Amino acid sequence: MEKPQTPSRLTRLWDPLFKGTTAVLAYLVLALLVAICLSLLREGWDAFKTFGWHFLVSKAWDPANNKFGALIPIYGTLISSLIAVVIAVPVSLGIAVFITELAPRWLRQPVAAAIELLAAIPSIIFGMWGLFAFAPWFSNYEPWISDHFGSIPGIGVLFRGPPFGIGMLTAGIILAIMIIPFIAAIMREVFLLTPPLLRESAYGVGATTWEVVRNVVLPYTRTAVAGGIFLGLGRALGETMAVTFVIGNAHSVSASLLNPGYSIAAALANEFTEAFSPLYKSSLIALGFILFVITFIILVLAKLLLLKLERAQGETA
Amino acid sequence: MDLRYLRRRATNVFNLGMAVLTTLLGLFWLFWILFTTARYGYHSLNLRLFTLDTPPPGAAGGLRNAFVGSLMMIGVGIVAGTPAGILAGTYLAEFAGRKRIGEIVRFFNDILLSAPSIVIGLFVYSVVVAPMGNFSGLAGGLSLAIVLLPVVVRTTDEMLRLVPSTMREAAMALGAPYWRVVLQITYRAARSGILTGVLLGVARISGETAPLLFTALNNQFWSTNLARPMANVPVTIFQFAMSPYQGWQRLAWAGALVATLAVLGLSIFSRFLIRQRNN
């Protein structure tokens, strides 16, 4: 009988070498995130040191006199993204309900794929469409919004403004269109995870389709749906090109959503290559750091919420 | 019939009606955007678009230098991002399994996947462009690689985990070392899935504008030197669309149409690949 060949020392080296290489590259992903964070902090340090915490609450943005504050871009980033989420959540819910509960089987895949194609369109195309097609059309209706919502006590001030077509509300609507595919895809996936037994019992006691969604599917998938919404919010916060085209790029805070505004990403896209002084550049990178930190927190929350349902699934399976 | 029953029925019909309407709304936006791009872009879609370089305002021209620059930078992105992504994904699927470190890398890979791309541009600016002293096509390609990397890591990980472990065990029982099992068995089994991931990633970086703004910048002239600022389609579209010159705006729309068609084509093709695989 032939003795089994034992691998020579050299060939035995290949396995740890292969494993080591893949491990190093996997850690590279972590290293990249840390490096991004640290390099932005380092380059933006000048601004944080010069202005202290005033940088976060100051409205100033005066390159000629080297005075910078982040309040206006932060405000614009948060408000435009919030508008986007407020619009995108009900629409995504509708799309997910349609695909999972209503559509005949042959229609599900094509509709889901078409909605996902919306996510594949480059953001600069959204921007051009927003500026040249959506904004002119929307400006026809802004006087109507002003007239009808502007007089509501309390929130009316949000809707009183000039009919430019571009501004915070337009940016929010376009961001909403961009994040709908992400939120709808997650809602659709998790809705399908609802145990058929729960769903069927509800139908068995005479619930309508809507009542099944409202009282069975949504409560079961609650955390993952919230995760999907946060994921959409994270995407909206960092969106650059589309917002740069339509937000108006005005360095001012205004209560009205119809007025032009500014966002962190738009400020970077417009001003970074033209920043003439080191402090100017550093302030812009500091803005980038703030954006990174905000989106990082939102995305971590999103992932944690999404993992929760996954874990629960793993336990029952 | 009692009133309560009617109200429940009415709520049901109303809400489901809204679901149909919102779906139509989503599809409506898709078609409106595609229609606008096609309508404005179609006029300037001719051979000169691919044979002439970007013109000064008022002159005739095309986007040849921008197309070539974009292709070169996407090439750099693929060359730098794909092997690293596939190997990192291999670690997650083959070696880390359900270990804690694997979960951590997966978690943060997904964060990197959704991180704002403009921040990645800033990062590459501070670690490549600023030390080198000038904007360059190489820096642009590297920032695209960072956008591509997490997409490839994720799909590779998912696709390798779908390969049945009996396949690996069969190969190992024949005495193959693990690295050969991975290279010759699991990679082969997951090939089309991994390719799909790469294609989806390439579709994504093809339209990315924000990471190129401060890395490749742009170049009005013909240049294939990766160490210099490089023309590219997205940034050219951005500059031309925002300009007051009609000729430039027309070129921007033509570029937008070509970019959209390329990106949608890639996404549809990779979807088709997945479908094939699943059948």
Coordinates of C-alpha atoms in Angstrom, one line a residue:
Chain A
M1 CA 0.0 0.0 0.0
E2 CA 1.1 3.5 -0.8
K3 CA 1.7 5.8 2.0
P4 CA -0.4 9.0 1.8
Q5 CA 1.7 11.9 0.8
T6 CA 2.3 14.5 3.5
P7 CA 2.4 18.0 2.2
S8 CA 5.8 19.6 2.1
R9 CA 6.6 22.5 4.3
L10 CA 6.3 24.9 1.4
T11 CA 2.9 23.9 0.3
R12 CA 1.8 24.0 4.0
L13 CA 2.7 27.7 4.0
W14 CA 0.1 28.6 1.3
D15 CA -2.9 28.2 3.6
P16 CA -1.9 30.6 6.3
L17 CA -0.7 33.0 3.6
F18 CA -4.0 32.9 1.8
K19 CA -5.9 33.3 5.0
G20 CA -3.6 36.1 6.1
T21 CA -4.0 38.1 2.9
T22 CA -7.8 37.9 3.0
A23 CA -7.8 38.9 6.7
V24 CA -5.6 42.0 6.0
L25 CA -8.0 43.1 3.3
A26 CA -11.0 42.6 5.5
Y27 CA -9.4 44.7 8.2
L28 CA -8.8 47.3 5.5
V29 CA -12.5 48.0 5.4
L30 CA -12.4 48.9 9.1
A31 CA -9.1 50.8 8.6
L32 CA -10.6 52.9 5.8
L33 CA -13.5 54.1 8.0
V34 CA -11.1 55.0 10.8
A35 CA -8.8 56.7 8.4
I36 CA -11.6 58.7 6.8
C37 CA -12.7 59.9 10.3
L38 CA -9.2 60.8 11.5
S39 CA -8.0 62.5 8.3
L40 CA -11.2 64.7 8.2
L41 CA -10.7 65.5 11.9
R42 CA -7.1 66.4 11.3
E43 CA -7.7 68.6 8.3
G44 CA -10.7 70.3 9.9
W45 CA -8.9 70.8 13.3
D46 CA -7.8 74.3 12.3
A47 CA -11.5 75.4 12.0
F48 CA -12.6 73.7 15.2
K49 CA -9.6 75.2 17.1
T50 CA -10.1 78.7 15.7
F51 CA -13.9 78.9 16.3
G52 CA -14.4 76.4 19.1
W53 CA -17.9 75.2 19.7
H54 CA -19.1 78.5 18.1
F55 CA -18.4 76.8 14.8
L56 CA -21.5 74.6 15.4
V57 CA -23.9 77.4 16.3
S58 CA -22.6 80.3 14.2
K59 CA -24.5 81.5 11.2
A60 CA -21.5 83.4 9.8
W61 CA -20.0 82.3 6.5
D62 CA -17.8 85.1 5.4
P63 CA -14.7 83.9 3.4
A64 CA -13.5 87.5 2.8
N65 CA -13.1 88.0 6.6
N66 CA -12.3 84.4 7.5
K67 CA -15.3 83.9 9.6
F68 CA -17.0 80.6 9.4
G69 CA -19.9 78.8 11.1
A70 CA -21.6 75.5 10.3
L71 CA -25.2 76.3 11.5
I72 CA -26.8 77.1 8.1
P73 CA -25.5 74.1 6.2
I74 CA -26.3 71.8 9.1
Y75 CA -29.8 73.2 9.3
G76 CA -30.3 72.8 5.6
T77 CA -29.0 69.3 5.6
L78 CA -31.2 68.2 8.4
I79 CA -34.4 70.0 7.2
S80 CA -34.1 68.8 3.6
S81 CA -33.5 65.2 4.7
L82 CA -36.4 65.4 7.2
I83 CA -38.8 66.6 4.4
A84 CA -37.5 63.7 2.3
V85 CA -38.2 61.1 5.0
V86 CA -41.7 62.6 5.7
I87 CA -42.6 62.2 2.1
A88 CA -40.8 59.0 1.4
V89 CA -42.1 56.9 4.3
P90 CA -45.8 56.8 3.3
V91 CA -45.0 56.4 -0.4
S92 CA -42.6 53.5 0.3
L93 CA -45.1 51.9 2.6
G94 CA -47.7 52.1 -0.2
I95 CA -45.3 50.6 -2.7
A96 CA -44.3 47.8 -0.3
V97 CA -47.9 47.0 0.5
F98 CA -48.8 47.0 -3.2
I99 CA -46.0 44.6 -4.0
T100 CA -46.5 42.2 -1.1
E101 CA -50.2 42.2 -0.6
L102 CA -52.0 43.5 -3.7
A103 CA -50.2 42.9 -7.0
P104 CA -50.8 39.7 -8.9
R105 CA -47.8 37.4 -8.8
W106 CA -46.6 38.1 -12.3
L107 CA -46.6 41.9 -11.7
R108 CA -44.5 41.8 -8.4
Q109 CA -41.1 41.3 -9.8
P110 CA -41.3 43.9 -12.7
V111 CA -42.7 46.6 -10.4
A112 CA -40.1 45.9 -7.7
A113 CA -37.3 46.0 -10.3
A114 CA -38.6 49.2 -11.8
I115 CA -38.7 50.9 -8.4
E116 CA -35.2 49.7 -7.8
L117 CA -34.0 51.1 -11.1
L118 CA -34.9 54.5 -9.6
A119 CA -32.0 53.9 -7.2
A120 CA -29.6 53.2 -10.1
I121 CA -30.1 56.5 -11.8
P122 CA -27.0 58.7 -11.0
S123 CA -27.7 61.5 -8.6
I124 CA -26.5 64.1 -11.0
I125 CA -29.3 63.1 -13.4
F126 CA -31.8 63.7 -10.5
G127 CA -30.2 67.1 -10.1
M128 CA -30.5 68.1 -13.8
W129 CA -34.1 66.8 -14.0
G130 CA -34.9 68.6 -10.8
L131 CA -33.5 71.9 -12.0
F132 CA -34.7 71.9 -15.6
A133 CA -37.9 69.8 -15.5
F134 CA -39.3 69.5 -12.0
A135 CA -38.5 73.0 -10.6
P136 CA -40.2 75.0 -13.5
W137 CA -43.2 72.7 -13.2
F138 CA -43.3 72.9 -9.4
S139 CA -43.0 76.7 -9.4
N140 CA -46.5 76.9 -11.0
Y141 CA -47.9 75.3 -7.9
E142 CA -46.0 77.1 -5.2
P143 CA -48.3 80.1 -5.2
W144 CA -51.1 77.7 -4.6
I145 CA -49.2 76.1 -1.7
S146 CA -48.5 79.6 -0.3
D147 CA -52.1 80.6 -0.6
H148 CA -53.6 77.5 0.9
F149 CA -51.1 76.4 3.6
G150 CA -49.6 79.8 4.3
S151 CA -52.5 80.9 6.3
I152 CA -52.6 77.9 8.7
P153 CA -51.7 79.3 12.1
G154 CA -48.4 77.8 13.4
I155 CA -47.1 75.9 10.5
G156 CA -48.2 78.4 7.9
V157 CA -44.9 80.2 8.0
L158 CA -43.3 77.1 6.6
F159 CA -45.2 77.5 3.3
R160 CA -45.1 81.3 2.8
G161 CA -42.5 82.2 0.3
P162 CA -41.5 83.1 -3.3
P163 CA -42.4 80.8 -6.1
F164 CA -38.8 80.2 -7.3
G165 CA -39.3 76.5 -7.9
I166 CA -36.0 75.8 -6.2
G167 CA -35.4 75.7 -2.4
M168 CA -35.6 73.5 0.6
L169 CA -39.0 71.9 -0.3
T170 CA -37.9 71.0 -3.8
A171 CA -34.6 69.5 -2.5
G172 CA -36.6 67.5 0.0
I173 CA -39.0 66.2 -2.6
I174 CA -36.2 65.1 -4.9
L175 CA -34.3 63.5 -2.0
A176 CA -37.5 61.7 -1.2
I177 CA -37.7 60.2 -4.7
M178 CA -34.1 59.1 -4.4
I179 CA -34.5 57.3 -1.0
I180 CA -37.9 55.7 -1.8
P181 CA -36.3 52.7 -3.6
F182 CA -34.1 52.0 -0.5
I183 CA -36.9 52.2 2.1
A184 CA -39.4 50.4 -0.1
A185 CA -37.0 47.5 -0.8
I186 CA -36.4 47.0 2.9
M187 CA -40.1 47.2 3.8
R188 CA -40.9 44.8 1.0
E189 CA -38.2 42.3 2.2
V190 CA -39.2 42.4 5.8
F191 CA -42.9 42.3 5.1
L192 CA -42.3 38.9 3.5
L193 CA -40.6 37.7 6.7
T194 CA -43.9 37.9 8.6
P195 CA -44.8 34.3 9.5
P196 CA -47.7 33.2 7.3
L197 CA -49.3 31.7 10.3
L198 CA -49.8 35.1 12.0
R199 CA -51.1 36.6 8.8
E200 CA -53.5 33.8 8.0
S201 CA -54.9 33.7 11.6
A202 CA -55.7 37.4 11.2
Y203 CA -57.5 36.8 7.9
G204 CA -59.2 33.8 9.6
V205 CA -60.8 36.0 12.2
G206 CA -62.1 38.3 9.4
A207 CA -59.5 41.1 9.3
T208 CA -59.3 43.1 6.1
T209 CA -56.0 43.3 4.1
W210 CA -55.3 46.8 5.6
E211 CA -56.0 45.5 9.1
V212 CA -53.5 42.7 8.6
V213 CA -50.9 45.1 7.4
R214 CA -51.6 47.6 10.2
N215 CA -52.1 45.2 13.1
V216 CA -50.0 42.1 12.2
V217 CA -47.3 42.9 9.6
L218 CA -46.2 46.3 10.8
P219 CA -46.0 45.4 14.5
Y220 CA -44.0 42.3 13.6
T221 CA -41.5 44.2 11.4
R222 CA -41.5 47.4 13.3
T223 CA -37.8 47.6 14.2
A224 CA -36.6 46.6 10.7
V225 CA -39.0 49.2 9.1
A226 CA -37.5 51.8 11.4
G227 CA -34.1 50.6 10.4
G228 CA -35.0 51.0 6.7
I229 CA -36.2 54.5 7.4
F230 CA -33.0 55.5 9.2
L231 CA -31.1 54.0 6.2
G232 CA -33.0 56.2 3.9
L233 CA -32.3 59.2 6.2
G234 CA -28.6 58.4 6.1
R235 CA -28.6 58.3 2.4
A236 CA -30.5 61.6 2.2
L237 CA -28.2 63.4 4.5
G238 CA -25.1 62.8 2.4
E239 CA -26.7 63.2 -1.0
T240 CA -24.7 65.8 -2.9
M241 CA -25.3 66.4 -6.6
A242 CA -29.1 66.4 -6.7
V243 CA -29.3 68.8 -3.8
T244 CA -26.6 71.1 -5.1
F245 CA -28.7 71.7 -8.2
V246 CA -32.0 72.5 -6.6
I247 CA -31.6 73.7 -3.0
G248 CA -30.8 77.2 -4.2
N249 CA -27.4 77.5 -2.5
A250 CA -28.3 80.5 -0.4
H251 CA -26.4 81.1 2.7
S252 CA -29.4 82.0 4.9
V253 CA -31.8 80.5 7.4
S254 CA -35.4 81.0 6.7
A255 CA -38.5 79.5 8.3
S256 CA -40.1 79.1 4.9
L257 CA -39.4 75.8 3.1
L258 CA -40.0 77.6 -0.3
N259 CA -36.9 79.7 0.2
P260 CA -33.5 78.7 -1.0
G261 CA -31.2 77.1 1.5
Y262 CA -27.9 75.3 1.7
S263 CA -26.6 71.9 2.8
I264 CA -23.2 70.6 3.9
A265 CA -22.7 68.5 0.8
A266 CA -23.8 71.3 -1.5
A267 CA -21.4 73.7 0.3
L268 CA -18.5 71.2 -0.3
A269 CA -19.4 70.7 -4.0
N270 CA -19.7 74.4 -4.7
E271 CA -16.9 75.9 -2.7
F272 CA -14.2 73.4 -2.0
T273 CA -12.0 73.8 -5.1
E274 CA -12.4 77.6 -4.8
A275 CA -11.5 77.9 -1.2
F276 CA -8.6 80.3 -1.2
S277 CA -7.4 80.4 2.4
P278 CA -6.3 77.5 4.6
L279 CA -8.9 78.3 7.2
Y280 CA -11.6 78.4 4.5
K281 CA -10.6 75.0 3.3
S282 CA -10.3 73.7 6.9
S283 CA -13.8 74.9 7.7
L284 CA -15.2 73.1 4.7
I285 CA -13.4 69.9 5.7
A286 CA -14.8 70.4 9.3
L287 CA -18.2 70.5 7.7
G288 CA -17.4 67.2 6.0
F289 CA -16.4 65.8 9.3
I290 CA -19.7 66.9 10.9
L291 CA -21.6 65.3 8.0
F292 CA -19.6 62.1 8.4
V293 CA -20.4 61.9 12.1
I294 CA -24.1 62.6 11.6
T295 CA -24.5 60.0 8.9
F296 CA -22.3 57.5 10.8
I297 CA -24.6 57.7 13.8
I298 CA -27.8 57.4 11.7
L299 CA -26.4 54.5 9.8
V300 CA -25.2 52.6 12.9
L301 CA -28.7 53.0 14.3
A302 CA -30.2 51.8 11.1
K303 CA -28.0 48.7 11.0
L304 CA -28.7 47.9 14.7
L305 CA -32.5 48.1 14.1
L306 CA -32.2 45.9 11.0
L307 CA -30.1 43.3 12.8
K308 CA -32.7 43.0 15.6
L309 CA -35.3 41.4 13.3
E310 CA -32.6 39.2 11.7
R311 CA -31.7 37.9 15.1
A312 CA -35.3 37.2 16.1
Q313 CA -35.7 35.4 12.8
G314 CA -32.6 33.3 13.5
E315 CA -34.0 32.3 16.9
T316 CA -37.3 31.1 15.6
A317 CA -35.9 29.4 12.5
Chain B
M1 CA -74.9 45.9 7.4
D2 CA -73.8 47.8 10.4
L3 CA -71.8 51.0 10.2
R4 CA -68.7 49.7 11.8
Y5 CA -68.3 47.0 9.2
L6 CA -68.8 49.6 6.4
R7 CA -66.2 51.8 8.0
R8 CA -63.7 49.0 8.1
R9 CA -64.4 48.2 4.5
A10 CA -64.0 51.8 3.5
T11 CA -60.7 52.2 5.3
N12 CA -59.4 49.1 3.6
V13 CA -60.4 50.2 0.2
F14 CA -59.0 53.7 0.7
N15 CA -55.7 52.6 2.1
L16 CA -55.1 49.9 -0.6
G17 CA -56.1 52.5 -3.2
M18 CA -53.4 54.8 -1.8
A19 CA -50.9 51.9 -2.1
V20 CA -51.8 51.6 -5.8
L21 CA -51.5 55.3 -6.3
T22 CA -48.1 55.6 -4.5
T23 CA -46.8 52.8 -6.6
L24 CA -47.9 54.6 -9.8
L25 CA -46.3 57.7 -8.4
G26 CA -43.0 55.9 -8.0
L27 CA -43.1 54.6 -11.5
F28 CA -44.3 57.9 -12.8
W29 CA -41.1 59.6 -11.5
L30 CA -38.9 57.0 -13.1
F31 CA -40.5 57.6 -16.5
W32 CA -40.5 61.3 -16.1
I33 CA -36.8 61.4 -15.3
L34 CA -36.0 59.0 -18.2
F35 CA -38.2 60.9 -20.6
T36 CA -36.6 64.3 -19.7
T37 CA -33.1 62.9 -20.1
A38 CA -34.0 61.3 -23.5
R39 CA -35.8 64.4 -24.8
Y40 CA -33.0 66.9 -24.1
G41 CA -30.2 64.5 -24.7
Y42 CA -31.4 63.0 -28.0
H43 CA -30.6 66.2 -30.0
S44 CA -26.9 66.2 -29.4
L45 CA -26.5 62.5 -29.6
N46 CA -24.3 62.1 -32.7
L47 CA -21.0 60.9 -33.7
R48 CA -19.2 64.2 -32.9
L49 CA -20.1 63.6 -29.3
F50 CA -17.5 60.8 -29.3
T51 CA -14.9 62.2 -31.7
L52 CA -14.5 65.8 -30.5
D53 CA -13.2 67.1 -27.2
T54 CA -15.0 69.5 -24.8
P55 CA -15.2 72.8 -26.6
P56 CA -14.8 76.4 -25.3
P57 CA -18.2 78.2 -24.9
G58 CA -19.8 78.8 -28.3
A59 CA -17.8 76.3 -30.3
A60 CA -18.8 72.9 -31.5
G61 CA -17.5 69.9 -29.7
G62 CA -18.1 66.6 -28.0
L63 CA -17.2 64.8 -24.9
R64 CA -14.5 62.5 -26.2
N65 CA -11.9 63.4 -23.6
A66 CA -14.5 63.1 -20.8
F67 CA -15.6 59.6 -21.9
V68 CA -12.0 58.4 -22.2
G69 CA -11.1 60.0 -18.8
S70 CA -14.2 58.4 -17.1
L71 CA -13.4 55.0 -18.6
M72 CA -9.8 55.2 -17.4
M73 CA -10.7 56.2 -13.9
I74 CA -13.4 53.5 -13.7
G75 CA -10.7 51.1 -14.9
V76 CA -8.4 52.2 -12.0
G77 CA -11.4 51.9 -9.6
I78 CA -12.1 48.3 -10.8
V79 CA -8.4 47.3 -10.7
A80 CA -7.9 48.6 -7.2
G81 CA -11.3 47.8 -5.7
T82 CA -12.3 44.4 -7.1
P83 CA -9.4 42.1 -6.0
A84 CA -9.3 43.7 -2.6
G85 CA -13.1 43.5 -2.3
I86 CA -13.2 39.8 -3.4
L87 CA -10.5 38.8 -1.0
A88 CA -12.0 40.7 1.9
G89 CA -15.4 39.1 1.1
T90 CA -13.6 35.7 1.0
Y91 CA -12.3 36.2 4.5
L92 CA -15.8 37.0 5.8
A93 CA -17.4 34.0 4.1
E94 CA -14.7 31.4 4.4
F95 CA -12.7 32.2 7.5
A96 CA -14.7 34.5 9.7
G97 CA -18.0 32.7 9.4
R98 CA -20.1 33.6 12.4
K99 CA -17.1 34.8 14.5
R100 CA -17.4 38.2 16.1
I101 CA -14.7 39.8 14.0
G102 CA -16.7 38.8 10.9
E103 CA -19.8 40.4 12.2
I104 CA -18.0 43.6 13.0
V105 CA -16.4 43.8 9.6
R106 CA -19.8 43.1 7.9
F107 CA -21.4 45.8 10.1
F108 CA -18.9 48.5 9.2
N109 CA -18.7 47.4 5.6
D110 CA -22.4 48.2 5.3
I111 CA -21.8 51.6 6.9
L112 CA -19.0 52.3 4.4
L113 CA -21.5 51.2 1.7
S114 CA -23.9 54.0 2.6
A115 CA -21.4 56.6 3.6
P116 CA -21.7 59.9 1.7
S117 CA -19.5 59.7 -1.4
I118 CA -18.5 63.3 -1.1
V119 CA -16.8 62.5 2.2
I120 CA -14.8 59.9 0.4
G121 CA -13.8 62.5 -2.1
L122 CA -12.6 64.8 0.8
F123 CA -10.7 61.9 2.3
V124 CA -8.8 61.1 -0.9
Y125 CA -8.2 64.8 -1.3
S126 CA -6.5 65.0 2.0
V127 CA -4.4 61.8 1.7
V128 CA -3.6 61.8 -2.0
V129 CA -4.2 65.1 -3.7
A130 CA -2.9 67.4 -1.0
P131 CA 0.4 65.5 -0.5
M132 CA 0.9 65.1 -4.2
G133 CA 0.3 68.8 -4.8
N134 CA -2.2 68.4 -7.7
F135 CA -5.5 66.9 -8.7
S136 CA -5.1 63.7 -10.7
G137 CA -6.9 61.0 -12.5
L138 CA -5.3 58.5 -10.2
A139 CA -6.8 60.1 -7.1
G140 CA -10.2 60.1 -8.9
G141 CA -9.8 56.4 -9.6
L142 CA -8.9 55.6 -6.0
S143 CA -11.9 57.4 -4.7
L144 CA -14.1 55.4 -7.1
A145 CA -12.3 52.2 -5.8
I146 CA -13.3 53.1 -2.2
V147 CA -16.9 53.5 -3.3
L148 CA -16.7 50.2 -5.2
L149 CA -15.0 48.2 -2.4
P150 CA -17.9 47.7 0.0
V151 CA -20.3 46.7 -2.8
V152 CA -17.9 43.9 -3.9
V153 CA -17.1 42.8 -0.3
R154 CA -20.8 42.4 0.4
T155 CA -21.8 40.5 -2.6
T156 CA -18.8 38.2 -2.5
D157 CA -19.5 37.4 1.1
E158 CA -23.2 36.7 0.3
M159 CA -22.5 34.7 -2.8
L160 CA -19.7 32.5 -1.2
R161 CA -21.9 31.7 1.7
L162 CA -24.5 30.3 -0.7
V163 CA -22.1 27.7 -1.9
P164 CA -23.0 24.4 -0.2
S165 CA -20.4 23.3 2.3
T166 CA -20.6 19.7 0.9
M167 CA -18.8 21.0 -2.2
R168 CA -15.9 22.2 0.0
E169 CA -15.9 19.1 2.0
A170 CA -15.8 16.9 -1.1
A171 CA -12.7 18.7 -2.3
M172 CA -11.1 18.6 1.0
A173 CA -11.7 14.9 1.3
L174 CA -9.6 14.5 -1.8
G175 CA -6.8 16.2 0.0
A176 CA -6.9 19.7 -1.5
P177 CA -5.5 22.4 0.7
Y178 CA -8.1 25.1 1.7
W179 CA -6.7 27.8 -0.6
R180 CA -7.1 25.5 -3.6
V181 CA -10.6 24.6 -2.5
V182 CA -11.5 28.3 -2.4
L183 CA -9.8 29.3 -5.6
Q184 CA -10.9 26.3 -7.7
I185 CA -14.2 25.2 -6.1
T186 CA -16.1 27.9 -4.3
Y187 CA -15.0 30.8 -6.5
R188 CA -16.0 28.8 -9.5
A189 CA -19.4 28.0 -8.0
A190 CA -20.0 31.6 -7.1
R191 CA -18.5 33.1 -10.2
S192 CA -21.6 34.6 -11.7
G193 CA -22.8 36.0 -8.4
I194 CA -19.5 37.7 -7.7
L195 CA -19.5 39.1 -11.3
T196 CA -23.0 40.5 -10.7
G197 CA -21.7 42.3 -7.6
V198 CA -18.8 43.8 -9.5
L199 CA -21.1 44.9 -12.3
L200 CA -23.5 46.5 -9.8
G201 CA -20.6 48.3 -8.2
V202 CA -19.3 49.5 -11.6
A203 CA -22.8 50.8 -12.4
R204 CA -22.7 52.7 -9.2
I205 CA -19.3 54.3 -9.7
S206 CA -20.0 55.1 -13.4
G207 CA -22.5 57.8 -12.3
E208 CA -20.6 59.1 -9.2
T209 CA -19.9 62.7 -9.4
A210 CA -19.2 63.9 -5.8
P211 CA -16.0 61.9 -5.2
L212 CA -14.4 63.2 -8.4
L213 CA -15.0 66.9 -7.7
F214 CA -11.9 67.2 -5.5
T215 CA -9.8 64.4 -6.8
A216 CA -9.8 64.2 -10.6
L217 CA -11.2 67.7 -10.9
N218 CA -11.8 68.1 -14.6
N219 CA -9.8 68.9 -17.7
Q220 CA -11.0 70.7 -20.8
F221 CA -8.3 69.1 -22.9
W222 CA -7.4 65.6 -24.1
S223 CA -5.2 63.9 -21.6
T224 CA -4.5 60.3 -20.7
N225 CA -2.0 61.1 -18.0
L226 CA -3.2 59.6 -14.7
A227 CA -0.9 61.9 -12.8
R228 CA -2.7 65.1 -14.0
P229 CA -6.3 66.4 -13.6
M230 CA -8.5 64.3 -15.8
A231 CA -11.7 65.0 -17.8
N232 CA -14.7 62.9 -16.8
V233 CA -18.3 62.7 -17.7
P234 CA -20.1 63.5 -14.4
V235 CA -18.1 66.6 -13.5
T236 CA -18.3 67.9 -17.1
I237 CA -22.0 67.4 -17.0
F238 CA -22.2 69.3 -13.7
Q239 CA -20.1 72.2 -15.0
F240 CA -21.8 72.4 -18.4
A241 CA -25.4 72.0 -17.0
M242 CA -24.8 74.9 -14.5
S243 CA -23.2 77.1 -17.2
P244 CA -25.2 79.8 -19.0
Y245 CA -24.1 78.6 -22.5
Q246 CA -26.6 76.8 -24.6
G247 CA -24.0 74.6 -26.4
W248 CA -22.6 73.4 -23.1
Q249 CA -26.0 72.7 -21.7
R250 CA -26.8 70.6 -24.8
L251 CA -23.6 68.6 -24.4
A252 CA -24.4 68.1 -20.7
W253 CA -27.8 66.6 -21.6
A254 CA -26.2 64.3 -24.2
G255 CA -23.6 63.2 -21.7
A256 CA -26.4 62.6 -19.1
L257 CA -28.3 60.5 -21.6
V258 CA -25.3 58.3 -22.4
A259 CA -24.4 58.0 -18.7
T260 CA -27.9 57.0 -17.7
L261 CA -28.2 54.5 -20.5
A262 CA -24.8 53.0 -19.6
V263 CA -25.7 52.8 -15.9
L264 CA -29.2 51.4 -16.4
G265 CA -27.9 49.0 -19.0
L266 CA -25.3 47.6 -16.5
S267 CA -27.9 47.3 -13.7
I268 CA -30.4 45.5 -16.0
F269 CA -27.7 43.2 -17.3
S270 CA -26.6 42.3 -13.8
R271 CA -30.2 41.6 -12.8
F272 CA -30.5 39.4 -15.8
L273 CA -27.4 37.5 -14.6
I274 CA -28.9 37.0 -11.2
R275 CA -32.1 35.7 -12.7
Q276 CA -30.2 33.3 -14.9
R277 CA -28.4 32.0 -11.9
N278 CA -31.5 31.5 -9.9
N279 CA -33.2 29.5 -12.6

